[in-house]
C-alpha cells in the first residue's frame, strides 16, 4: 500500500494475528509515508509494545501526544 491509512490497518491486522515482523514492517511504512501523523506513531507504538519493546513504544507514543495532545490514545 502507498497510503499511510492502509499500512496502519494492515499493521493492526497482522499484530492481532501475532505476525509481529510483518506488522512492524507496515507500521514503519506508514511512518515513512506520513512521519508526523499521530495515528501512525500510535500504531507503531502499539506494535512495539506488543513485541515487548516498551521503551521504544513509549518514545513513539510521546511523539504522538506532543503532536496531538487531545487525541484519544
XYZ file of N, CA and C in Angstrom, residues 1 10 13-14 18 20 27-28 31 39 42-46 50 55 57 60-61 71-72:
66
model
N 0.829 -1.216 0.000
C 0.000 0.000 0.000
C 0.860 1.262 0.000
N -3.209 -2.625 7.941
C -2.542 -3.913 7.775
C -1.687 -4.248 8.995
N -3.992 -5.497 11.707
C -4.460 -6.847 11.393
C -3.371 -7.876 11.690
N -2.164 -7.587 11.239
C -1.061 -8.526 11.410
C -0.650 -8.682 12.869
N -0.510 -11.946 15.507
C 0.786 -12.202 16.129
C 1.910 -12.348 15.100
N 4.343 -10.282 14.166
C 4.947 -9.029 14.604
C 5.935 -8.423 13.597
N 3.853 -0.838 9.880
C 3.782 0.375 10.706
C 4.941 1.312 10.362
N 6.108 0.747 10.081
C 7.244 1.575 9.658
C 6.986 2.201 8.291
N 4.923 5.197 8.733
C 5.730 6.323 9.233
C 6.574 6.953 8.127
N -1.587 9.206 14.383
C -2.134 7.845 14.322
C -1.085 6.841 13.836
N 1.123 6.249 16.824
C 0.393 5.451 17.813
C 0.372 3.972 17.431
N 0.097 3.675 16.177
C 0.060 2.276 15.729
C 1.450 1.652 15.850
N 2.464 2.391 15.475
C 3.822 1.852 15.586
C 4.164 1.588 17.064
N 3.779 2.494 17.928
C 3.998 2.286 19.369
C 3.269 1.043 19.857
N 2.074 0.837 19.380
C 1.279 -0.333 19.771
C 1.978 -1.630 19.350
N 3.539 -4.513 21.938
C 3.181 -5.928 21.919
C 4.385 -6.833 21.656
N 10.333 0.666 25.895
C 10.973 1.982 25.840
C 10.806 2.637 24.474
N 8.425 1.968 22.323
C 6.992 2.270 22.190
C 6.658 3.577 22.901
N 7.670 6.647 20.818
C 6.749 6.940 19.710
C 5.421 7.499 20.224
N 4.941 6.959 21.324
C 3.687 7.455 21.878
C 3.839 8.886 22.388
N -5.807 13.931 21.290
C -6.224 12.656 20.692
C -6.452 11.617 21.786
N -7.227 10.616 21.454
C -7.557 9.541 22.391
C -6.577 8.384 22.200
